[in-house]
């Protein structure tokens, strides 16, 4: 049954390409020269229009990938941006922290989501849950704190 159904489909396709399409193309009043396009009647234009639209779409499909790759402008920012909120008006985010002001221990943000940037506020926990990620802070400890723990 499947083979018979497929055969019917192929018969319809064969009929279209061997009979219907050639008949349609023969019936189109194609001018012999470019100047003859100006002499076509409204009805003749309506007969030609589907073919012209098909050819334009086909041409566009063939040429658009070529032109888009040639004309592609480099974007200043990539589409995937890690920093979505911290100091966006600056060219580069640079923070300086005096080692003396750190105290015994300080956690620094590495997920770019902290509201206390450059310090960690735990925003990475929410990010990790939502994105199946494992980012965490950079923790800096003083030698004194390590010695006290021993």
mmCIF file of C-alpha atoms in Angstrom:
data_model
loop_
_atom_site.group_PDB
_atom_site.id
_atom_site.type_symbol
_atom_site.label_atom_id
_atom_site.label_comp_id
_atom_site.label_asym_id
_atom_site.label_seq_id
_atom_site.Cartn_x
_atom_site.Cartn_y
_atom_site.Cartn_z
ATOM 1 C CA UNK A 1 0.000 0.000 0.000
ATOM 2 C CA UNK A 2 2.870 2.370 0.822
ATOM 3 C CA UNK A 3 4.583 1.641 -2.480
ATOM 4 C CA UNK A 4 1.361 2.320 -4.410
ATOM 5 C CA UNK A 5 0.853 5.617 -2.496
ATOM 6 C CA UNK A 6 4.455 6.662 -3.203
ATOM 7 C CA UNK A 7 3.961 5.751 -6.851
ATOM 8 C CA UNK A 8 0.902 8.039 -7.019
ATOM 9 C CA UNK A 9 2.939 10.869 -5.507
ATOM 10 C CA UNK A 10 5.707 10.337 -8.047
ATOM 11 C CA UNK A 11 3.157 10.265 -10.868
ATOM 12 C CA UNK A 12 1.806 13.622 -9.729
ATOM 13 C CA UNK A 13 5.299 15.111 -9.527
ATOM 14 C CA UNK A 14 6.267 13.663 -12.909
ATOM 15 C CA UNK A 15 3.025 15.006 -14.458
ATOM 16 C CA UNK A 16 3.688 18.464 -13.042
ATOM 17 C CA UNK A 17 7.269 18.703 -14.312
ATOM 18 C CA UNK A 18 6.723 16.958 -17.659
ATOM 19 C CA UNK A 19 3.374 18.476 -18.638
ATOM 20 C CA UNK A 20 2.058 21.234 -16.419
ATOM 21 C CA UNK A 21 5.226 23.302 -15.967
ATOM 22 C CA UNK A 22 6.269 23.206 -19.649
ATOM 23 C CA UNK A 23 2.724 24.210 -20.677
ATOM 24 C CA UNK A 24 2.787 27.105 -18.204
ATOM 25 C CA UNK A 25 6.200 28.280 -19.409
ATOM 26 C CA UNK A 26 5.073 28.116 -23.066
ATOM 27 C CA UNK A 27 1.994 30.217 -22.248
ATOM 28 C CA UNK A 28 3.995 33.044 -20.654
ATOM 29 C CA UNK A 29 4.332 36.020 -23.025
ATOM 30 C CA UNK A 30 8.070 36.549 -22.561
ATOM 31 C CA UNK A 31 9.346 39.508 -24.622
ATOM 32 C CA UNK A 32 12.208 38.925 -27.049
ATOM 33 C CA UNK A 33 14.151 42.014 -25.878
ATOM 34 C CA UNK A 34 14.366 44.032 -22.666
ATOM 35 C CA UNK A 35 12.745 46.987 -24.482
ATOM 36 C CA UNK A 36 9.693 44.815 -25.289
ATOM 37 C CA UNK A 37 8.839 44.645 -21.550
ATOM 38 C CA UNK A 38 7.507 48.207 -21.933
ATOM 39 C CA UNK A 39 4.941 47.030 -24.463
ATOM 40 C CA UNK A 40 3.376 44.320 -22.280
ATOM 41 C CA UNK A 41 -0.284 44.701 -21.318
ATOM 42 C CA UNK A 42 -1.543 44.446 -17.748
ATOM 43 C CA UNK A 43 -2.801 40.902 -18.341
ATOM 44 C CA UNK A 44 0.554 39.835 -19.768
ATOM 45 C CA UNK A 45 2.333 41.287 -16.719
ATOM 46 C CA UNK A 46 -0.010 39.314 -14.455
ATOM 47 C CA UNK A 47 0.934 36.140 -16.362
ATOM 48 C CA UNK A 48 4.669 36.834 -16.016
ATOM 49 C CA UNK A 49 4.545 38.016 -12.390
ATOM 50 C CA UNK A 50 4.567 34.565 -10.643
ATOM 51 C CA UNK A 51 7.595 33.480 -12.658
ATOM 52 C CA UNK A 52 9.437 36.747 -11.980
ATOM 53 C CA UNK A 53 8.692 36.526 -8.248
ATOM 54 C CA UNK A 54 9.881 32.928 -8.154
ATOM 55 C CA UNK A 55 13.110 33.853 -9.958
ATOM 56 C CA UNK A 56 13.707 36.838 -7.658
ATOM 57 C CA UNK A 57 13.222 34.700 -4.537
ATOM 58 C CA UNK A 58 15.525 32.033 -5.963
ATOM 59 C CA UNK A 59 18.162 34.637 -6.818
ATOM 60 C CA UNK A 60 17.866 36.177 -3.354
ATOM 61 C CA UNK A 61 18.249 32.764 -1.690
ATOM 62 C CA UNK A 62 21.365 32.042 -3.721
ATOM 63 C CA UNK A 63 23.042 35.428 -3.356
ATOM 64 C CA UNK A 64 22.080 36.591 0.156
ATOM 65 C CA UNK A 65 24.559 34.289 1.977
ATOM 66 C CA UNK A 66 27.360 35.539 -0.267
ATOM 67 C CA UNK A 67 26.510 39.224 0.207
ATOM 68 C CA UNK A 68 25.884 38.891 3.932
ATOM 69 C CA UNK A 69 29.314 37.329 4.478
ATOM 70 C CA UNK A 70 30.984 40.025 2.354
ATOM 71 C CA UNK A 71 29.132 42.916 3.972
ATOM 72 C CA UNK A 72 29.252 41.692 7.558
ATOM 73 C CA UNK A 73 30.267 44.505 9.867
ATOM 74 C CA UNK A 74 32.239 43.735 12.968
ATOM 75 C CA UNK A 75 30.170 44.448 16.031
ATOM 76 C CA UNK A 76 31.802 46.414 18.811
ATOM 77 C CA UNK A 77 30.348 44.078 21.437
ATOM 78 C CA UNK A 78 29.797 40.364 20.936
ATOM 79 C CA UNK A 79 26.276 39.016 21.311
ATOM 80 C CA UNK A 80 27.242 37.041 24.419
ATOM 81 C CA UNK A 81 28.322 39.493 27.086
ATOM 82 C CA UNK A 82 29.419 38.292 30.520
ATOM 83 C CA UNK A 83 29.175 41.679 32.246
ATOM 84 C CA UNK A 84 25.585 42.852 31.906
ATOM 85 C CA UNK A 85 25.455 45.579 34.589
ATOM 86 C CA UNK A 86 28.776 46.615 36.199
ATOM 87 C CA UNK A 87 30.222 49.981 35.048
ATOM 88 C CA UNK A 88 28.884 49.616 31.498
ATOM 89 C CA UNK A 89 29.885 53.193 30.642
ATOM 90 C CA UNK A 90 33.588 52.336 31.035
ATOM 91 C CA UNK A 91 35.722 50.736 28.319
ATOM 92 C CA UNK A 92 37.203 48.238 30.796
ATOM 93 C CA UNK A 93 36.217 47.443 34.377
ATOM 94 C CA UNK A 94 39.254 47.758 36.641
ATOM 95 C CA UNK A 95 39.009 47.825 40.436
ATOM 96 C CA UNK A 96 41.894 48.349 42.824
ATOM 97 C CA UNK A 97 41.749 47.130 46.418
ATOM 98 C CA UNK A 98 44.468 47.905 48.949
ATOM 99 C CA UNK A 99 45.709 44.716 50.552
ATOM 100 C CA UNK A 100 45.601 46.377 53.971
ATOM 101 C CA UNK A 101 41.856 47.066 53.643
ATOM 102 C CA UNK A 102 41.030 43.408 53.022
ATOM 103 C CA UNK A 103 41.412 42.368 56.639
ATOM 104 C CA UNK A 104 41.594 38.653 57.445
ATOM 105 C CA UNK A 105 39.448 37.464 54.540
ATOM 106 C CA UNK A 106 37.531 38.921 51.600
ATOM 107 C CA UNK A 107 35.476 37.318 48.801
ATOM 108 C CA UNK A 108 35.634 38.888 45.344
ATOM 109 C CA UNK A 109 32.939 38.435 42.688
ATOM 110 C CA UNK A 110 33.704 36.375 39.582
ATOM 111 C CA UNK A 111 30.141 36.080 38.197
ATOM 112 C CA UNK A 112 29.641 39.808 37.440
ATOM 113 C CA UNK A 113 26.231 39.747 39.117
ATOM 114 C CA UNK A 114 27.100 41.131 42.569
ATOM 115 C CA UNK A 115 25.442 44.380 43.599
ATOM 116 C CA UNK A 116 28.550 45.072 45.731
ATOM 117 C CA UNK A 117 31.019 44.470 42.876
ATOM 118 C CA UNK A 118 33.984 43.853 43.088
ATOM 119 C CA UNK A 119 33.013 42.168 46.348
ATOM 120 C CA UNK A 120 30.906 39.004 46.330
ATOM 121 C CA UNK A 121 27.347 39.219 47.665
ATOM 122 C CA UNK A 122 26.404 35.602 46.885
ATOM 123 C CA UNK A 123 24.616 36.385 43.584
ATOM 124 C CA UNK A 124 26.487 33.475 42.000
ATOM 125 C CA UNK A 125 24.309 31.028 43.987
ATOM 126 C CA UNK A 126 21.173 32.142 42.121
ATOM 127 C CA UNK A 127 23.095 32.189 38.824
ATOM 128 C CA UNK A 128 24.420 28.643 39.434
ATOM 129 C CA UNK A 129 20.927 27.269 40.174
ATOM 130 C CA UNK A 130 19.390 28.864 37.076
ATOM 131 C CA UNK A 131 22.222 28.035 34.661
ATOM 132 C CA UNK A 132 23.588 24.717 35.926
ATOM 133 C CA UNK A 133 26.896 26.505 36.533
ATOM 134 C CA UNK A 134 29.463 26.278 39.342
ATOM 135 C CA UNK A 135 31.024 29.751 39.511
ATOM 136 C CA UNK A 136 32.085 31.024 42.917
ATOM 137 C CA UNK A 137 34.026 33.910 44.436
ATOM 138 C CA UNK A 138 37.749 34.472 44.650
ATOM 139 C CA UNK A 139 38.507 34.310 48.377
ATOM 140 C CA UNK A 140 41.633 36.069 49.615
ATOM 141 C CA UNK A 141 42.822 35.217 53.144
ATOM 142 C CA UNK A 142 45.615 36.763 55.118
ATOM 143 C CA UNK A 143 48.528 34.695 56.444
ATOM 144 C CA UNK A 144 47.528 35.679 59.961
ATOM 145 C CA UNK A 145 44.075 34.074 59.625
ATOM 146 C CA UNK A 146 45.581 30.840 58.263
ATOM 147 C CA UNK A 147 48.037 30.703 61.200
ATOM 148 C CA UNK A 148 45.226 31.290 63.711
ATOM 149 C CA UNK A 149 43.256 28.326 62.314
ATOM 150 C CA UNK A 150 46.183 25.931 62.848
#
